C-alpha positions as a printed NumPy array, in Angstrom:
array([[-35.048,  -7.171,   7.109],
       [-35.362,  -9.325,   3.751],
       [-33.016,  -9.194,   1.201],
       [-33.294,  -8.373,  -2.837],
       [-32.242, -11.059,  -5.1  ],
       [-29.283,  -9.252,  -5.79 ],
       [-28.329,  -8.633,  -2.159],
       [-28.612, -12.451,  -1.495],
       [-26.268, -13.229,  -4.793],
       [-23.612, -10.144,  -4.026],
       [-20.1  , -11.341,  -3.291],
       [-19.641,  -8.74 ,  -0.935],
       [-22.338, -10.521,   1.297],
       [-19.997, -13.63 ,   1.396],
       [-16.926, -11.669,   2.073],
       [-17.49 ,  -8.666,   4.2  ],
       [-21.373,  -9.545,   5.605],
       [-24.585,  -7.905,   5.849],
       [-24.725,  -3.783,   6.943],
       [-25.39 ,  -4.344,  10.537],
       [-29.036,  -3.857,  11.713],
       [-29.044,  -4.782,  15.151],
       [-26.218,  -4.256,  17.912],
       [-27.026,  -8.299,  18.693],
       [-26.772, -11.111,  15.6  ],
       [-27.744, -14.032,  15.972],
       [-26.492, -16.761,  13.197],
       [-28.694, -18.698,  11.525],
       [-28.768, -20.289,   7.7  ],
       [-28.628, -16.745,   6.415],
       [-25.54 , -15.373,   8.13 ],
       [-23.538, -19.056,   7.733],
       [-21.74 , -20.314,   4.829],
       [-19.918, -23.731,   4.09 ],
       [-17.68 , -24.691,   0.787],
       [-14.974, -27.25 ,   0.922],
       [-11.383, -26.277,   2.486],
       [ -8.451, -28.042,   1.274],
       [ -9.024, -31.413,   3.088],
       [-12.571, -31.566,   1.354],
       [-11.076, -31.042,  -1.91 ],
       [ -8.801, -34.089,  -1.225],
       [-11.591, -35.866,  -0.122],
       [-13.62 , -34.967,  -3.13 ],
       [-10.822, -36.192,  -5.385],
       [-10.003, -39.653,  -3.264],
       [-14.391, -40.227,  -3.668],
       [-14.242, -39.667,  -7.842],
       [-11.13 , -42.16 ,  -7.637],
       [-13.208, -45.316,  -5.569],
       [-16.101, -44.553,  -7.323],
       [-14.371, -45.18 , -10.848],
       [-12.534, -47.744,  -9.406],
       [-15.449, -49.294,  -8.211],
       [-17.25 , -48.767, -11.564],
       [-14.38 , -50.471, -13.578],
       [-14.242, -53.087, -11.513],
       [-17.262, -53.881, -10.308],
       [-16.579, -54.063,  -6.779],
       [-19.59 , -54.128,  -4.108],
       [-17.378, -53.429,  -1.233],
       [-15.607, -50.657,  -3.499],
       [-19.024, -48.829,  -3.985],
       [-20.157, -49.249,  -0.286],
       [-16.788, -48.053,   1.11 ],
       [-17.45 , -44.814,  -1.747],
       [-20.899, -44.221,  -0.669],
       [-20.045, -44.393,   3.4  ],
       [-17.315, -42.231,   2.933],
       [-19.353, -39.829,   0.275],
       [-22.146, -39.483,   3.694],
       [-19.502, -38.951,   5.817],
       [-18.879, -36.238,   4.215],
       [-21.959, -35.105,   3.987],
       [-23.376, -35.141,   7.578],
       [-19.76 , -33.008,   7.929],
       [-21.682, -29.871,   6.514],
       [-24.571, -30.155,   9.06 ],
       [-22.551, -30.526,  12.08 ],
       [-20.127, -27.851,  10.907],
       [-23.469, -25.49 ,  10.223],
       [-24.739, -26.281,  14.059],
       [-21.432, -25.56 ,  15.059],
       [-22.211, -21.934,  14.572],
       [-25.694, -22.074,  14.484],
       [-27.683, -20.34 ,  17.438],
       [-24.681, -18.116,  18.23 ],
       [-25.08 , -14.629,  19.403],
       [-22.989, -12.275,  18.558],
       [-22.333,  -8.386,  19.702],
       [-19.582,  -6.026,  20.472],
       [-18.592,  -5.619,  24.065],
       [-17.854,  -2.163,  25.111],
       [-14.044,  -1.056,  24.638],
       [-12.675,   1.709,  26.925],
       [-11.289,   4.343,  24.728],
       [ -7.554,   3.773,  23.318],
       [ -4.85 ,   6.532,  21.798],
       [ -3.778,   6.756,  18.53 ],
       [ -0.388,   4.82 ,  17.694],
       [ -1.539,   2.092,  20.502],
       [ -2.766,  -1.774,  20.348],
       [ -6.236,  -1.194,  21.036],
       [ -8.338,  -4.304,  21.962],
       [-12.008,  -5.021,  19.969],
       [-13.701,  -6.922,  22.645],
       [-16.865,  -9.767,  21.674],
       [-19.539, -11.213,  23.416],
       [-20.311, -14.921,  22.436],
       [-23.065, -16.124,  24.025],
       [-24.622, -19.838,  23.272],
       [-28.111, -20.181,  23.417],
       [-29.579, -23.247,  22.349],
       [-27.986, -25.474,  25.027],
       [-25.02 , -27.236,  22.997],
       [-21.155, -27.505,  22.966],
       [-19.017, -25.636,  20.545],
       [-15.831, -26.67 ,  19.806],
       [-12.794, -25.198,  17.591],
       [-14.372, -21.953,  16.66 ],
       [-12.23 , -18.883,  15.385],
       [-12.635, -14.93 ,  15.118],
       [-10.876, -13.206,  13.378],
       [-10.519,  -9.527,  12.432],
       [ -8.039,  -7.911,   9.686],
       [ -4.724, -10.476,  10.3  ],
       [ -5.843, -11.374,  14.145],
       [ -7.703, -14.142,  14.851],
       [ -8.337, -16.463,  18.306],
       [ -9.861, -20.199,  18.847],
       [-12.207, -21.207,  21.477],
       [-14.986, -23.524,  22.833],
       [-18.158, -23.012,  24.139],
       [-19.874, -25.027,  26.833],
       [-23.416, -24.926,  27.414],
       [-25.464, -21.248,  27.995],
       [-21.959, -20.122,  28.246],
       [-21.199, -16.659,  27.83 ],
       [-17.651, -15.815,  26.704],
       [-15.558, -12.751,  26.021],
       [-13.35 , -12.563,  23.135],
       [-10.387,  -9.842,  22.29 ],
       [ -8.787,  -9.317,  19.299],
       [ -5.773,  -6.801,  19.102],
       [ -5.882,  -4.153,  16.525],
       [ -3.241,  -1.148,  15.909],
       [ -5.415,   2.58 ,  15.969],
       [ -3.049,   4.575,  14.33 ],
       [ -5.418,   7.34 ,  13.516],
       [ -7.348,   9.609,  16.529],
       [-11.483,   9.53 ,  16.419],
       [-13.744,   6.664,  15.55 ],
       [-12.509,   3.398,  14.501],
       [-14.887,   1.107,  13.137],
       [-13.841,  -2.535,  12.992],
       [-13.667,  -4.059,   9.415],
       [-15.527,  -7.486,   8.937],
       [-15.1  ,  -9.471,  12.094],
       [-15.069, -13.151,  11.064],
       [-16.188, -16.196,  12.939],
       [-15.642, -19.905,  11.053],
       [-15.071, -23.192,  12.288],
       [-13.82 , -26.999,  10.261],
       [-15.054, -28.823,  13.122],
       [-15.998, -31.626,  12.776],
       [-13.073, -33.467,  10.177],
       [-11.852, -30.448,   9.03 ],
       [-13.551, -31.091,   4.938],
       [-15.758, -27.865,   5.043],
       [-15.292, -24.649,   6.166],
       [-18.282, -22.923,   7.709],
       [-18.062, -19.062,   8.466],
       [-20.112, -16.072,   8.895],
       [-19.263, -12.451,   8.535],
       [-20.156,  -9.95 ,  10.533],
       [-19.709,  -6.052,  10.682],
       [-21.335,  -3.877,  13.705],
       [-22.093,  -0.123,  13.719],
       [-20.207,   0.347,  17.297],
       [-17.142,   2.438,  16.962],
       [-14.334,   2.43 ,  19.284],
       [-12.706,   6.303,  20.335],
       [ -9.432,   6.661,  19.654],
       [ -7.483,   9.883,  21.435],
       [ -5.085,  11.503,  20.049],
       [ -1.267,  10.912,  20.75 ],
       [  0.345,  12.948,  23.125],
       [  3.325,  14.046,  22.641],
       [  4.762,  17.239,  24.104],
       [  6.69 ,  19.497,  21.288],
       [  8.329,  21.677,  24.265],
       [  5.738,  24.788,  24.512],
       [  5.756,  25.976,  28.31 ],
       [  1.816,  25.552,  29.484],
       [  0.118,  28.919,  30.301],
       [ -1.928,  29.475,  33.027],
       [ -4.068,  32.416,  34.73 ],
       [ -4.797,  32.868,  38.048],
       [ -8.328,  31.767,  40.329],
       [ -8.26 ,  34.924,  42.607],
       [ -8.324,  37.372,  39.364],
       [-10.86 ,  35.627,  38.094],
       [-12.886,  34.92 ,  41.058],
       [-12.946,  38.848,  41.089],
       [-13.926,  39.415,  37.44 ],
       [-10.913,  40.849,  36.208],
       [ -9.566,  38.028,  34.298],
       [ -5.991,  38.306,  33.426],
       [ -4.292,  38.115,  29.964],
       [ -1.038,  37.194,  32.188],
       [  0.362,  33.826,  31.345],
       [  3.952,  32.272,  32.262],
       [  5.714,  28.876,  32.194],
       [  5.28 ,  26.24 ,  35.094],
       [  7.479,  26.134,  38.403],
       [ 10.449,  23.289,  38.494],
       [  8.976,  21.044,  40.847],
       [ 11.759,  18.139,  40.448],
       [ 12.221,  14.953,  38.761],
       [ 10.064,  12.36 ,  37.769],
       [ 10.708,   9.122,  35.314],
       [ 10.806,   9.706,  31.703],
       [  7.833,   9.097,  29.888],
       [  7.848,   7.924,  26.245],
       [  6.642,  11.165,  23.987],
       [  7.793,  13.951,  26.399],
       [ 10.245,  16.214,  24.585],
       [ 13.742,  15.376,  24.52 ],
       [ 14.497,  19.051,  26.106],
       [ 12.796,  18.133,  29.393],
       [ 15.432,  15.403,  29.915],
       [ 17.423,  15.918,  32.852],
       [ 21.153,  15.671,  31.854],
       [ 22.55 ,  15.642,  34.654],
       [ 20.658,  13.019,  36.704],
       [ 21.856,  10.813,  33.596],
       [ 25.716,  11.821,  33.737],
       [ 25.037,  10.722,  37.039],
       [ 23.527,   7.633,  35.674],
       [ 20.88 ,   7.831,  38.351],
       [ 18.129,   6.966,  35.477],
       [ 16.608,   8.807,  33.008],
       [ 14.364,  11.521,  34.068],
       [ 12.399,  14.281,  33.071],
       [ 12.249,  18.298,  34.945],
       [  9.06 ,  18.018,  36.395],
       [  7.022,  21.81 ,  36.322],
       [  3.908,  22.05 ,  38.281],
       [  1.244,  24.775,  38.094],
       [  0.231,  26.74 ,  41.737],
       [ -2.458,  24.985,  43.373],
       [ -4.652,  28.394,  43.158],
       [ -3.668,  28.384,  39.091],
       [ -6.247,  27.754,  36.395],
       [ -4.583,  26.528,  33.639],
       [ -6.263,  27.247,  30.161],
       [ -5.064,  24.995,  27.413],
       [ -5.395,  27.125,  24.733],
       [ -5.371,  26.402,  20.44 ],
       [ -4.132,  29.961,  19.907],
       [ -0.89 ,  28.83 ,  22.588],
       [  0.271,  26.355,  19.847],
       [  0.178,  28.917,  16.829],
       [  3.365,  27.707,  15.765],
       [  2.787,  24.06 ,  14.998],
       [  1.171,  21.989,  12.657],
       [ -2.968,  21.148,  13.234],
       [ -1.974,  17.243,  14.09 ],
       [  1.374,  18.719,  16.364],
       [ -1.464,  21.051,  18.253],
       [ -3.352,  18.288,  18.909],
       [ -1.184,  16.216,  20.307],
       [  0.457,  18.996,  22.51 ],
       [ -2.886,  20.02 ,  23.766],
       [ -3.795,  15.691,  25.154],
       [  0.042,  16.009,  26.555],
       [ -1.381,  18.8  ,  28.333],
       [ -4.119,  17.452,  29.782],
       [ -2.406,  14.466,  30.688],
       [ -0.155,  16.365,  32.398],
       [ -2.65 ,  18.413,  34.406],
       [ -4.739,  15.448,  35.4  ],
       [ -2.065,  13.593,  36.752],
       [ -1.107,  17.074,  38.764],
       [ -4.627,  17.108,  39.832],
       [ -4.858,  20.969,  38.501],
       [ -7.965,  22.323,  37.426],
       [ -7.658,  23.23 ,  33.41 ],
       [-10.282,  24.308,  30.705],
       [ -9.644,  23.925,  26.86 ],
       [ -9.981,  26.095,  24.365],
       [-10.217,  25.005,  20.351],
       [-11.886,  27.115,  17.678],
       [-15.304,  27.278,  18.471],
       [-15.326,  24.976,  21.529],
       [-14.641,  26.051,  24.934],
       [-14.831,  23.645,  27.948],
       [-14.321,  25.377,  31.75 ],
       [-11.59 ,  24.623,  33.683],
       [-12.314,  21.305,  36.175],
       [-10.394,  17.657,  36.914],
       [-11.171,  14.191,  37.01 ],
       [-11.492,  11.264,  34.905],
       [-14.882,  12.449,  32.77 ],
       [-13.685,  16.14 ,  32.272],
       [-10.505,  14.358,  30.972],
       [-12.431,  11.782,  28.876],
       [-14.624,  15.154,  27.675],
       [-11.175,  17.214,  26.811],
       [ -9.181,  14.545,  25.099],
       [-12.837,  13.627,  23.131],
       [-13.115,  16.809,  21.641],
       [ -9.423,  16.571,  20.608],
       [ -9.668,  13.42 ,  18.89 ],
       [-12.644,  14.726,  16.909],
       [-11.535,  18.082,  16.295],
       [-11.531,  18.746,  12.406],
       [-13.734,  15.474,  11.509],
       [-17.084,  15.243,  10.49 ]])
């Protein structure tokens, strides 16, 4: 896709790169651009100082030594350019993370055109990693990132640059991608017992309003965001450990995870008691449905039912 005039002179283009066309980008003299760093500055300054010198005083030597070093410099920008040149660039797919975590943005670097790489960074927000490339090498890069909020993260501007060869010019290109990574929400359980109805009634087509609090099925380890009142005391007193009452659903139970269950908290508090909930029944291996405002999944276990639950949770609300 070709560019306006405009387009080609907007800052932004520099900064924060192109709107992202293709899941794959390839750099080339489009996507790539050099100024001086700091060292090429220096270098700029030390030139302009032998070349007056050499002016004033007529020195031969002085002007060649200017000149050699002024090339030098030079042929710095075209090796710094093929550094990156050829590059292709894309976002690896990133399992799905919850909110409040250190989720991972994961990129595929793959060289192309048969040539080493060396001293090449990515960056994203205040993250950044160096690596080399060998030959047709393909090479997967992560760069941490905190999700604090549940649904679709996009990644800001993901940067790659390089000062190889002497470190005078930067070269860099900017790159943004459409792929969004899925952020669940936090789960953290506020201390509502889970309700649950029964298979048989239901099997027989008189579903049951009846609902009840889980069974005390024993201890297990404490678990960072289960609530405080599900501590056992006195396995602590006893300082066996810290653990949590463990309640467990019937085997024959359905267990609805309902909206209407968590009437008395907050939308964001509902949320996040609902994906404790799941979490819960998954790792119980119980069979559980959920039920938000105009959404309604059936009861039924295992990773993708979990993935489809906790999905509708961390999009609930958001357009």
């Amino acid at each position: 896709m070709s560019l306006t005039l405009s387009q080609r002179l907007s800052l932004k283009r520099f900064i924060k790169g192109e709107a992202a066309q293709q899941p794959v980008i390839e750099l080339n003299h489009r996507r790539i651009f050099i100024l001086p760093c700091k060292g090429g500055f220096s270098l700029a300054l030390v030139i302009l100082l032998m070349l007056i010198a050499s002016i004033n005083y007529n020195n031969s030597m002085g002007f060649i030594f200017t000149f050699l070093l002024a090339a030098a410099a030079q042929a710095s920008t075209f090796y710094s350019y093929k550094n990156l040149s050829g590059l292709a660039i894309s976002l690896a797919k990133t399992p799905a993370c919850y909110a409040g975590s250190i989720g991972h943005i994961n990129i595929s670097v793959k060289e192309r055109d048969e040539r080493e790489r060396f001293v090449i960074k990515a960056s994203h927000l205040e993250q950044q990693t160096t690596f080399n490339l060998k030959k047709e090498q393909s090479l997967l890069i992560s760069l941490p990132v905190k999700l604090k909020k549940r649904g679709w993260y996009r990644p800001e501007t993901i940067t790659l640059s390089t000062q190889f060869p002497f470190g005078f010019f930067q070269a860099w290109s900017p790159l943004l991608f459409n792929q969004a990574i899925l952020v669940y929400p936090q789960a953290i359980d506020a201390g509502i017992p889970l309700a649950f109805t029964q298979h048989d009634e239901e099997a027989n087509g008189t579903a049951s309003n009846q609902t009840g609090a889980d069974d005390f099925a024993g201890l297990k380890p404490y678990q960072q965001g289960q609530n405080y009142r599900h501590i056992n005391w006195k396995a602590l007193a006893a300082e066996k450990g810290l653990y949590s009452n463990d309640f467990s659903a019937e085997q024959s139970a359905n267990v609805w995870l309902d909206w209407q269950s968590c009437d008395q908290l907050a939308i964001e508090e509902k949320i996040s008691q609902l994906s404790f909930w799941v979490l819960n029944c998954e790792e119980k291996g119980a069979e559980y449905g959920l039920r938000l405002p105009n959404i309604e999944l059936l009861p039924n276990h295992g990773s993708s039912h979990q993935h489809a639950c906790l999905k509708e949770l961390a999009l609930y609300g958001q357009s």
